[in-house]
GROMACS .gro file of C-alpha atoms in nm:
model
  448
    1MET     CA    1  -4.101  -0.691   9.877
    2GLN     CA    2  -4.398  -0.775   9.659
    3GLU     CA    3  -4.369  -1.035   9.387
    4ALA     CA    4  -4.520  -0.955   9.049
    5SER     CA    5  -4.753  -1.244   8.989
    6ALA     CA    6  -4.928  -1.125   8.674
    7GLU     CA    7  -4.881  -0.928   8.354
    8GLU     CA    8  -5.105  -0.681   8.179
    9ASN     CA    9  -5.044  -0.606   7.809
   10GLY     CA   10  -4.693  -0.742   7.851
   11PHE     CA   11  -4.608  -0.533   8.159
   12PRO     CA   12  -4.552  -0.688   8.502
   13VAL     CA   13  -4.811  -0.586   8.762
   14GLY     CA   14  -4.679  -0.461   9.093
   15GLU     CA   15  -4.483  -0.190   9.265
   16GLY     CA   16  -4.203  -0.026   9.072
   17PHE     CA   17  -4.089   0.281   8.883
   18ALA     CA   18  -3.985   0.390   8.535
   19THR     CA   19  -3.788   0.676   8.381
   20SER     CA   20  -3.716   0.774   8.023
   21SER     CA   21  -3.618   1.062   7.799
   22LEU     CA   22  -3.886   1.296   7.669
   23LEU     CA   23  -3.660   1.411   7.384
   24VAL     CA   24  -3.792   1.153   7.139
   25LEU     CA   25  -3.791   1.361   6.820
   26PRO     CA   26  -3.647   1.280   6.583
   27TYR     CA   27  -3.434   0.993   6.715
   28GLY     CA   28  -3.630   0.833   6.997
   29GLY     CA   29  -3.540   0.801   7.362
   30ASN     CA   30  -3.424   0.518   7.587
   31GLY     CA   31  -3.570   0.430   7.925
   32ILE     CA   32  -3.614   0.167   8.193
   33GLY     CA   33  -3.901   0.011   8.388
   34VAL     CA   34  -3.819  -0.150   8.724
   35TRP     CA   35  -4.037  -0.376   8.940
   36LEU     CA   36  -3.967  -0.470   9.299
   37SER     CA   37  -4.014  -0.833   9.197
   38GLY     CA   38  -3.663  -0.799   9.056
   39ARG     CA   39  -3.747  -0.749   8.689
   40ILE     CA   40  -3.623  -0.466   8.471
   41TYR     CA   41  -3.738  -0.369   8.123
   42VAL     CA   42  -3.471  -0.184   7.922
   43GLY     CA   43  -3.624   0.012   7.635
   44LEU     CA   44  -3.371   0.077   7.359
   45SER     CA   45  -3.521   0.303   7.092
   46ASP     CA   46  -3.212   0.511   7.013
   47THR     CA   47  -2.912   0.284   6.953
   48ALA     CA   48  -2.745   0.431   6.643
   49ASP     CA   49  -2.441   0.546   6.843
   50SER     CA   50  -2.405   0.225   7.044
   51ASP     CA   51  -2.281  -0.128   6.980
   52PHE     CA   52  -2.636  -0.262   7.018
   53SER     CA   53  -2.778  -0.355   6.678
   54GLY     CA   54  -3.146  -0.295   6.613
   55VAL     CA   55  -3.391  -0.168   6.874
   56GLY     CA   56  -3.584  -0.354   7.137
   57LEU     CA   57  -3.718  -0.405   7.483
   58ILE     CA   58  -3.502  -0.627   7.703
   59ASP     CA   59  -3.653  -0.829   7.992
   60ALA     CA   60  -3.382  -0.890   8.253
   61ARG     CA   61  -3.337  -0.974   8.622
   62LEU     CA   62  -3.180  -0.721   8.857
   63SER     CA   63  -2.869  -0.811   9.050
   64PRO     CA   64  -2.916  -0.822   9.430
   65GLU     CA   65  -2.723  -0.496   9.467
   66ASP     CA   66  -2.925  -0.315   9.196
   67LEU     CA   67  -3.252  -0.452   9.339
   68LYS     CA   68  -3.157  -0.316   9.681
   69GLN     CA   69  -3.097   0.028   9.531
   70ALA     CA   70  -3.423   0.004   9.336
   71ASN     CA   71  -3.613  -0.052   9.662
   72ASP     CA   72  -3.449   0.258   9.810
   73ILE     CA   73  -3.534   0.473   9.505
   74HIS     CA   74  -3.890   0.342   9.505
   75ARG     CA   75  -3.933   0.423   9.874
   76GLN     CA   76  -3.811   0.780   9.820
   77LEU     CA   77  -4.032   0.826   9.512
   78CYS     CA   78  -4.344   0.705   9.692
   79LYS     CA   79  -4.268   0.949   9.973
   80ALA     CA   80  -4.195   1.241   9.739
   81VAL     CA   81  -4.516   1.210   9.536
   82VAL     CA   82  -4.719   1.245   9.858
   83GLU     CA   83  -4.516   1.508  10.043
   84LYS     CA   84  -4.426   1.706   9.726
   85PRO     CA   85  -4.109   1.866   9.860
   86ALA     CA   86  -3.978   2.175   9.682
   87SER     CA   87  -3.722   2.127   9.406
   88ASP     CA   88  -3.446   2.371   9.311
   89LEU     CA   89  -3.351   2.208   8.979
   90GLY     CA   90  -3.520   2.463   8.754
   91ASP     CA   91  -3.529   2.330   8.397
   92ALA     CA   92  -3.255   2.075   8.464
   93GLY     CA   93  -3.411   1.731   8.431
   94SER     CA   94  -3.726   1.857   8.261
   95GLN     CA   95  -3.639   1.648   7.955
   96PHE     CA   96  -3.683   1.325   8.153
   97SER     CA   97  -4.003   1.175   8.291
   98TYR     CA   98  -4.063   0.934   8.574
   99SER     CA   99  -4.354   0.723   8.692
  100VAL     CA  100  -4.396   0.525   9.012
  101THR     CA  101  -4.650   0.268   9.133
  102CYS     CA  102  -4.691   0.249   9.511
  103MET     CA  103  -4.899   0.024   9.736
  104ARG     CA  104  -5.127   0.228   9.966
  105ASN     CA  105  -5.401   0.077  10.180
  106GLY     CA  106  -5.378  -0.248   9.986
  107LYS     CA  107  -5.419  -0.080   9.645
  108LEU     CA  108  -5.170   0.014   9.374
  109GLU     CA  109  -5.152   0.387   9.301
  110SER     CA  110  -4.964   0.536   9.004
  111HIS     CA  111  -4.801   0.878   8.982
  112ARG     CA  112  -4.597   1.046   8.712
  113GLY     CA  113  -4.401   1.364   8.655
  114ARG     CA  114  -4.068   1.510   8.544
  115LEU     CA  115  -3.733   1.471   8.715
  116ASN     CA  116  -3.701   1.844   8.784
  117GLU     CA  117  -4.012   1.819   9.005
  118LEU     CA  118  -3.824   1.589   9.245
  119PRO     CA  119  -3.570   1.680   9.515
  120ARG     CA  120  -3.224   1.728   9.368
  121ASN     CA  121  -3.063   1.423   9.530
  122LEU     CA  122  -3.347   1.192   9.430
  123ALA     CA  123  -3.355   1.325   9.071
  124PHE     CA  124  -2.981   1.268   9.031
  125LEU     CA  125  -3.007   0.924   9.194
  126LEU     CA  126  -3.284   0.818   8.956
  127ASP     CA  127  -3.101   0.953   8.652
  128ASP     CA  128  -2.779   0.775   8.747
  129TYR     CA  129  -2.974   0.451   8.795
  130ARG     CA  130  -3.126   0.490   8.447
  131ARG     CA  131  -2.788   0.548   8.284
  132LYS     CA  132  -2.623   0.255   8.462
  133SER     CA  133  -2.912   0.019   8.385
  134LEU     CA  134  -2.913   0.106   8.015
  135LYS     CA  135  -2.545   0.016   8.002
  136ASP     CA  136  -2.550  -0.292   8.224
  137TYR     CA  137  -2.871  -0.469   8.116
  138ALA     CA  138  -2.892  -0.408   7.740
  139ASN     CA  139  -2.763  -0.760   7.673
  140ARG     CA  140  -2.858  -0.945   7.995
  141GLY     CA  141  -3.196  -1.083   7.900
  142PRO     CA  142  -3.423  -1.185   7.614
  143ALA     CA  143  -3.560  -0.919   7.383
  144ILE     CA  144  -3.937  -0.938   7.407
  145VAL     CA  145  -3.954  -0.663   7.141
  146LYS     CA  146  -3.681  -0.665   6.876
  147LEU     CA  147  -3.656  -0.505   6.533
  148ASP     CA  148  -3.343  -0.528   6.319
  149VAL     CA  149  -3.243  -0.390   5.981
  150ALA     CA  150  -2.996  -0.539   5.732
  151ALA     CA  151  -2.859  -0.439   5.393
  152LEU     CA  152  -2.911  -0.751   5.182
  153ASP     CA  153  -2.782  -0.681   4.834
  154VAL     CA  154  -2.685  -0.415   4.579
  155GLN     CA  155  -2.693  -0.476   4.204
  156ARG     CA  156  -2.678  -0.258   3.894
  157GLU     CA  157  -3.019  -0.218   3.733
  158ALA     CA  158  -3.181   0.037   3.499
  159ASP     CA  159  -2.869   0.260   3.515
  160LYS     CA  160  -2.912   0.286   3.893
  161LEU     CA  161  -2.845   0.059   4.190
  162ALA     CA  162  -3.106  -0.197   4.298
  163VAL     CA  163  -3.078  -0.196   4.679
  164SER     CA  164  -3.254  -0.452   4.901
  165VAL     CA  165  -3.311  -0.384   5.272
  166LYS     CA  166  -3.458  -0.631   5.521
  167PHE     CA  167  -3.640  -0.562   5.850
  168ILE     CA  168  -3.652  -0.856   6.095
  169ASN     CA  169  -3.888  -0.894   6.390
  170SER     CA  170  -3.733  -1.146   6.630
  171GLY     CA  171  -3.946  -1.042   6.928
  172ARG     CA  172  -4.270  -1.181   7.068
  173TYR     CA  173  -4.512  -0.919   6.936
  174PRO     CA  174  -4.619  -0.783   6.596
  175ILE     CA  175  -4.463  -0.450   6.500
  176MET     CA  176  -4.629  -0.192   6.279
  177MET     CA  177  -4.425   0.049   6.067
  178GLY     CA  178  -4.490   0.278   5.775
  179SER     CA  179  -4.386   0.162   5.430
  180PRO     CA  180  -4.044   0.325   5.364
  181ASP     CA  181  -4.171   0.492   5.046
  182SER     CA  182  -4.400   0.698   5.271
  183TRP     CA  183  -4.128   0.799   5.518
  184SER     CA  184  -4.100   1.175   5.544
  185SER     CA  185  -3.803   1.411   5.562
  186GLN     CA  186  -4.032   1.641   5.761
  187TRP     CA  187  -3.996   1.397   6.051
  188GLN     CA  188  -3.631   1.330   5.962
  189ASP     CA  189  -3.707   0.969   5.872
  190ARG     CA  190  -3.405   0.798   5.721
  191LEU     CA  191  -3.318   0.470   5.558
  192ARG     CA  192  -2.954   0.474   5.455
  193VAL     CA  193  -2.739   0.195   5.316
  194GLU     CA  194  -2.364   0.252   5.324
  195GLY     CA  195  -2.079   0.071   5.154
  196LYS     CA  196  -1.724   0.068   5.291
  197ASN     CA  197  -1.439  -0.045   5.066
  198THR     CA  198  -1.253  -0.345   5.211
  199ASP     CA  199  -0.920  -0.217   5.077
  200ASP     CA  200  -0.903   0.155   5.148
  201ALA     CA  201  -1.215   0.225   5.363
  202THR     CA  202  -1.361   0.473   5.111
  203ARG     CA  203  -1.738   0.504   5.153
  204TRP     CA  204  -2.054   0.573   4.960
  205SER     CA  205  -2.418   0.560   5.057
  206VAL     CA  206  -2.774   0.575   4.926
  207GLU     CA  207  -3.066   0.748   5.096
  208LEU     CA  208  -3.380   0.538   5.044
  209ALA     CA  209  -3.650   0.691   5.266
  210GLY     CA  210  -3.931   0.828   5.051
  211LEU     CA  211  -3.810   0.665   4.729
  212PRO     CA  212  -4.059   0.451   4.533
  213LEU     CA  213  -4.051   0.080   4.612
  214ALA     CA  214  -3.939  -0.138   4.322
  215ASN     CA  215  -4.148  -0.419   4.477
  216LYS     CA  216  -4.449  -0.203   4.565
  217ASP     CA  217  -4.685  -0.481   4.451
  218GLU     CA  218  -4.579  -0.674   4.763
  219PHE     CA  219  -4.664  -0.380   4.992
  220PRO     CA  220  -4.974  -0.200   4.860
  221ASP     CA  221  -5.066  -0.053   5.201
  222GLU     CA  222  -4.899   0.248   5.362
  223ASN     CA  223  -4.873   0.067   5.697
  224ILE     CA  224  -4.699  -0.267   5.726
  225VAL     CA  225  -4.725  -0.521   6.008
  226VAL     CA  226  -4.418  -0.734   6.065
  227ALA     CA  227  -4.541  -1.038   6.255
  228ALA     CA  228  -4.332  -1.187   6.535
  229GLY     CA  229  -4.066  -1.419   6.396
  230THR     CA  230  -4.096  -1.286   6.039
  231SER     CA  231  -3.927  -1.030   5.814
  232VAL     CA  232  -4.001  -0.801   5.520
  233THR     CA  233  -3.768  -0.700   5.238
  234PHE     CA  234  -3.795  -0.371   5.052
  235ARG     CA  235  -3.630  -0.307   4.718
  236PHE     CA  236  -3.538   0.032   4.573
  237LEU     CA  237  -3.371   0.179   4.265
  238ALA     CA  238  -3.135   0.448   4.387
  239VAL     CA  239  -2.831   0.657   4.296
  240PRO     CA  240  -2.528   0.674   4.530
  241ASP     CA  241  -2.413   1.000   4.683
  242MET     CA  242  -2.052   0.941   4.575
  243LYS     CA  243  -1.881   0.778   4.281
  244ILE     CA  244  -1.806   0.410   4.340
  245LYS     CA  245  -1.478   0.266   4.222
  246ARG     CA  246  -1.454  -0.101   4.139
  247GLY     CA  247  -1.391  -0.322   4.441
  248THR     CA  248  -1.555  -0.506   4.729
  249TYR     CA  249  -1.767  -0.327   4.986
  250ARG     CA  250  -1.913  -0.418   5.325
  251MET     CA  251  -2.275  -0.301   5.342
  252ASN     CA  252  -2.460  -0.177   5.650
  253ALA     CA  253  -2.789   0.004   5.706
  254LEU     CA  254  -2.930   0.277   5.930
  255ALA     CA  255  -3.301   0.346   5.994
  256VAL     CA  256  -3.482   0.634   6.164
  257THR     CA  257  -3.861   0.609   6.176
  258GLY     CA  258  -4.156   0.539   6.404
  259ILE     CA  259  -4.293   0.199   6.503
  260SER     CA  260  -4.604   0.104   6.696
  261GLY     CA  261  -4.803  -0.191   6.821
  262ASP     CA  262  -5.002  -0.322   7.112
  263GLY     CA  263  -4.889  -0.342   7.473
  264VAL     CA  264  -4.517  -0.313   7.532
  265VAL     CA  265  -4.450  -0.237   7.165
  266SER     CA  266  -4.628   0.096   7.208
  267THR     CA  267  -4.341   0.216   7.429
  268MET     CA  268  -4.092   0.211   7.140
  269GLY     CA  269  -4.219   0.512   6.941
  270ARG     CA  270  -3.945   0.683   6.739
  271VAL     CA  271  -3.651   0.452   6.669
  272ASN     CA  272  -3.297   0.515   6.545
  273PHE     CA  273  -3.084   0.206   6.484
  274HIS     CA  274  -2.822   0.035   6.269
  275SER     CA  275  -2.761  -0.312   6.132
  276ASP     CA  276  -2.528  -0.563   6.294
  277HIS     CA  277  -2.184  -0.431   6.202
  278SER     CA  278  -2.030  -0.772   6.271
  279LYS     CA  279  -2.239  -0.932   5.996
  280PRO     CA  280  -2.236  -0.694   5.697
  281ALA     CA  281  -2.342  -0.797   5.349
  282THR     CA  282  -2.059  -0.801   5.093
  283VAL     CA  283  -2.100  -0.658   4.743
  284THR     CA  284  -1.842  -0.651   4.463
  285PHE     CA  285  -1.845  -0.399   4.176
  286ASP     CA  286  -1.660  -0.520   3.868
  287HIS     CA  287  -1.637  -0.167   3.728
  288ASP     CA  288  -1.685   0.187   3.847
  289TYR     CA  289  -2.018   0.362   3.898
  290PRO     CA  290  -2.102   0.564   3.699
  291SER     CA  291  -1.949   0.403   3.389
  292THR     CA  292  -2.214   0.451   3.118
  293PRO     CA  293  -2.355   0.781   2.988
  294GLU     CA  294  -2.693   0.691   3.138
  295GLU     CA  295  -2.542   0.618   3.480
  296ARG     CA  296  -2.358   0.947   3.466
  297GLU     CA  297  -2.680   1.133   3.383
  298ASN     CA  298  -2.854   0.980   3.685
  299PHE     CA  299  -2.559   1.053   3.912
  300GLU     CA  300  -2.529   1.414   3.795
  301ALA     CA  301  -2.903   1.478   3.823
  302GLN     CA  302  -2.905   1.374   4.189
  303LYS     CA  303  -2.589   1.567   4.271
  304ARG     CA  304  -2.714   1.876   4.088
  305GLU     CA  305  -3.031   1.876   4.297
  306ALA     CA  306  -2.835   1.828   4.619
  307MET     CA  307  -2.596   2.115   4.539
  308SER     CA  308  -2.853   2.354   4.392
  309SER     CA  309  -2.898   2.522   4.731
  310GLN     CA  310  -2.523   2.564   4.787
  311PRO     CA  311  -2.398   2.850   4.565
  312PHE     CA  312  -2.032   2.949   4.571
  313TYR     CA  313  -1.966   3.321   4.604
  314PRO     CA  314  -1.658   3.538   4.534
  315GLY     CA  315  -1.418   3.530   4.826
  316SER     CA  316  -1.442   3.153   4.867
  317THR     CA  317  -1.296   2.859   4.671
  318PHE     CA  318  -1.454   2.574   4.479
  319ILE     CA  319  -1.450   2.249   4.675
  320GLU     CA  320  -1.438   2.026   4.367
  321GLU     CA  321  -1.381   2.033   3.994
  322GLY     CA  322  -1.678   2.055   3.763
  323TYR     CA  323  -1.890   2.268   3.537
  324TYR     CA  324  -2.060   2.555   3.718
  325ARG     CA  325  -2.346   2.783   3.620
  326ALA     CA  326  -2.373   3.145   3.728
  327VAL     CA  327  -2.689   3.223   3.929
  328SER     CA  328  -2.850   3.535   4.068
  329ASP     CA  329  -3.083   3.602   4.359
  330SER     CA  330  -3.312   3.752   4.094
  331GLY     CA  331  -3.378   3.395   3.977
  332GLN     CA  332  -3.167   3.417   3.663
  333ARG     CA  333  -2.935   3.137   3.555
  334SER     CA  334  -2.656   3.182   3.304
  335ARG     CA  335  -2.702   3.037   2.958
  336PHE     CA  336  -2.354   2.884   2.953
  337VAL     CA  337  -2.144   2.695   3.207
  338ASN     CA  338  -1.781   2.742   3.305
  339ARG     CA  339  -1.532   2.481   3.412
  340PHE     CA  340  -1.350   2.535   3.742
  341TYR     CA  341  -1.105   2.322   3.936
  342ARG     CA  342  -1.085   2.226   4.301
  343ASN     CA  343  -0.947   2.509   4.516
  344ASP     CA  344  -0.988   2.764   4.235
  345PRO     CA  345  -1.091   3.103   4.376
  346VAL     CA  346  -1.454   3.182   4.295
  347PRO     CA  347  -1.456   3.466   4.038
  348GLU     CA  348  -1.702   3.751   4.013
  349VAL     CA  349  -1.987   3.702   3.766
  350LYS     CA  350  -1.930   3.947   3.483
  351ASN     CA  351  -2.067   3.992   3.131
  352MET     CA  352  -2.293   3.687   3.142
  353VAL     CA  353  -2.644   3.644   3.005
  354ASP     CA  354  -2.933   3.419   3.101
  355GLY     CA  355  -3.120   3.177   2.877
  356HIS     CA  356  -3.309   3.467   2.718
  357GLY     CA  357  -2.996   3.664   2.643
  358GLN     CA  358  -3.055   3.916   2.922
  359PRO     CA  359  -2.761   4.029   3.140
  360LEU     CA  360  -2.751   3.873   3.485
  361HIS     CA  361  -2.837   4.118   3.760
  362GLY     CA  362  -2.903   4.105   4.132
  363LYS     CA  363  -2.739   4.171   4.466
  364HIS     CA  364  -2.590   3.822   4.501
  365LEU     CA  365  -2.426   3.660   4.200
  366GLY     CA  366  -2.261   3.323   4.249
  367TRP     CA  367  -2.208   2.980   4.096
  368THR     CA  368  -2.380   2.643   4.139
  369TRP     CA  369  -2.244   2.303   4.043
  370GLU     CA  370  -2.393   2.176   3.717
  371ALA     CA  371  -2.205   1.869   3.592
  372GLU     CA  372  -1.908   1.638   3.638
  373PRO     CA  373  -1.583   1.715   3.458
  374PRO     CA  374  -1.467   1.474   3.186
  375ALA     CA  375  -1.267   1.170   3.293
  376ASP     CA  376  -0.971   1.299   3.091
  377VAL     CA  377  -0.844   1.607   3.268
  378TYR     CA  378  -0.747   1.763   2.935
  379ALA     CA  379  -1.076   1.690   2.759
  380PHE     CA  380  -1.330   1.961   2.687
  381GLU     CA  381  -1.687   1.838   2.654
  382THR     CA  382  -1.889   2.156   2.623
  383GLN     CA  383  -1.806   2.253   2.263
  384CYS     CA  384  -1.847   2.049   1.948
  385LYS     CA  385  -1.846   2.110   1.572
  386PRO     CA  386  -2.129   1.983   1.349
  387GLY     CA  387  -2.057   1.634   1.220
  388LYS     CA  388  -1.845   1.538   1.519
  389VAL     CA  389  -1.957   1.284   1.781
  390CYS     CA  390  -2.163   1.443   2.060
  391PRO     CA  391  -1.948   1.423   2.376
  392ARG     CA  392  -2.223   1.486   2.633
  393THR     CA  393  -2.599   1.435   2.644
  394GLY     CA  394  -2.803   1.752   2.681
  395HIS     CA  395  -2.906   2.075   2.513
  396TRP     CA  396  -2.667   2.259   2.283
  397PHE     CA  397  -2.671   2.623   2.170
  398ALA     CA  398  -2.555   2.734   1.826
  399ARG     CA  399  -2.276   2.995   1.832
  400ILE     CA  400  -2.106   3.153   1.532
  401GLU     CA  401  -1.732   3.201   1.566
  402TRP     CA  402  -1.669   3.572   1.531
  403ASP     CA  403  -1.315   3.638   1.646
  404MET     CA  404  -1.104   3.351   1.773
  405THR     CA  405  -0.793   3.566   1.816
  406THR     CA  406  -0.918   3.713   2.143
  407TYR     CA  407  -0.948   3.549   2.483
  408PRO     CA  408  -1.208   3.459   2.556
  409PRO     CA  409  -1.314   3.411   2.192
  410GLU     CA  410  -1.598   3.626   2.061
  411TYR     CA  411  -1.916   3.467   1.925
  412ASP     CA  412  -2.234   3.578   1.751
  413ASP     CA  413  -2.524   3.420   1.944
  414SER     CA  414  -2.801   3.573   1.735
  415LEU     CA  415  -2.918   3.242   1.583
  416GLY     CA  416  -3.087   3.146   1.912
  417GLU     CA  417  -3.091   2.783   1.797
  418ILE     CA  418  -3.105   2.505   2.058
  419ILE     CA  419  -3.094   2.130   1.994
  420HIS     CA  420  -3.089   1.818   2.210
  421CYS     CA  421  -2.831   1.552   2.136
  422ARG     CA  422  -2.734   1.231   2.311
  423GLN     CA  423  -2.377   1.131   2.377
  424GLY     CA  424  -2.238   0.924   2.090
  425GLN     CA  425  -2.472   1.063   1.824
  426PRO     CA  426  -2.340   1.279   1.537
  427MET     CA  427  -2.378   1.649   1.604
  428PRO     CA  428  -2.613   1.793   1.339
  429ALA     CA  429  -2.558   2.097   1.121
  430SER     CA  430  -2.738   2.419   1.208
  431ARG     CA  431  -3.081   2.460   1.050
  432LYS     CA  432  -3.084   2.836   1.090
  433ALA     CA  433  -2.738   2.926   0.963
  434SER     CA  434  -2.682   2.949   0.589
  435GLY     CA  435  -2.397   2.994   0.345
  436GLN     CA  436  -2.045   3.032   0.474
  437VAL     CA  437  -2.176   3.113   0.821
  438ARG     CA  438  -2.295   2.755   0.848
  439ASP     CA  439  -1.935   2.636   0.853
  440ASP     CA  440  -1.856   2.871   1.141
  441VAL     CA  441  -2.122   2.730   1.377
  442ARG     CA  442  -1.999   2.574   1.698
  443TRP     CA  443  -2.240   2.397   1.936
  444GLU     CA  444  -2.198   2.476   2.306
  445TRP     CA  445  -2.347   2.259   2.582
  446ILE     CA  446  -2.588   2.455   2.803
  447GLY     CA  447  -2.709   2.178   3.033
  448VAL     CA  448  -2.931   1.875   3.043
   0.00000   0.00000   0.00000
């Protein structure tokens, strides 16, 4: 058994083998490096579904039993790469790679390949050793590479939530990562902060990857180096994916991105990890979010964008209460919105016009979510008389009451007048209507 007496770029020098997953997109892959000196490197790049917090490279010592098995695997690998016996695994194992360093004629030789190129018994033996080592040695040695994430704080600011997230490098080497405002959905990068209510376990979250940095002046470059033993804190203004009721929440974070660096850090690649669930930040909301008209506008704008690609069609039911707009595959959108309740059957779109007054047409007519319902279940926020207080910010269309004895009521929409009014302001009189008709004008909300 040869002792590793030197290191090169952070790796021990000597006989040994390594194996890891090749399925590294988008969440990274875990692997091990084993040396016959008795050392094992455990590379943990994908830990989101494990108890291990952060990602890292663990430097541990093999138990006598595991070292004995490592010597046996190494012997078989060194033999297989020379003799190249036939394998009957097909594609099974092709998603895992292996490498082996063997001593021949006093010199170290390296070979690499995929598990399905090895004899069946050896491939299974190597894969089982990888799985067992990842489980047994993740916490048995110092982390020579270690990156953690933590949700620091959440505060109300500018009608949104100011969210602070910290990345901590507690390893021995600098780590390079892209600035989170440059993270891309194309690569499925994620930076999510989640709150869990301490009383009833209700949850909400914010997705931060790709959002502008509120403290961009601290990070002008697209690439950021987190030196060993240091940390960086990013601050964002974001809108939650769910309404937040007043209460206390435990905050945790999840990150999916790519990291790089010199030597052993270069083995990390794509990483997928969570904060330390045993040490969450705690945030208390004194009142609900959204509570103000401006907060509601921000919340609805984000939700409207998220649900714009999810039309509801006849034959299904609405999953939540709200105001919905009729849409067509022709690109038309109805001028007016309708209020529906959770579990209401989705009706057919009939006798509706678009913003230009043209009938909706197309092969697929459905409904998309447009706005939140009023807090009072009996309130109606989409119609208002001139002189009354505007109940909802947005654009309003002038309609002349024609026959209120029918259901639905009949209106004359020929004025074609549209105004913008903010919640709380007095609703103005029509500028186009005159005489007695002016008193019959009713404003109808048509969207933001």
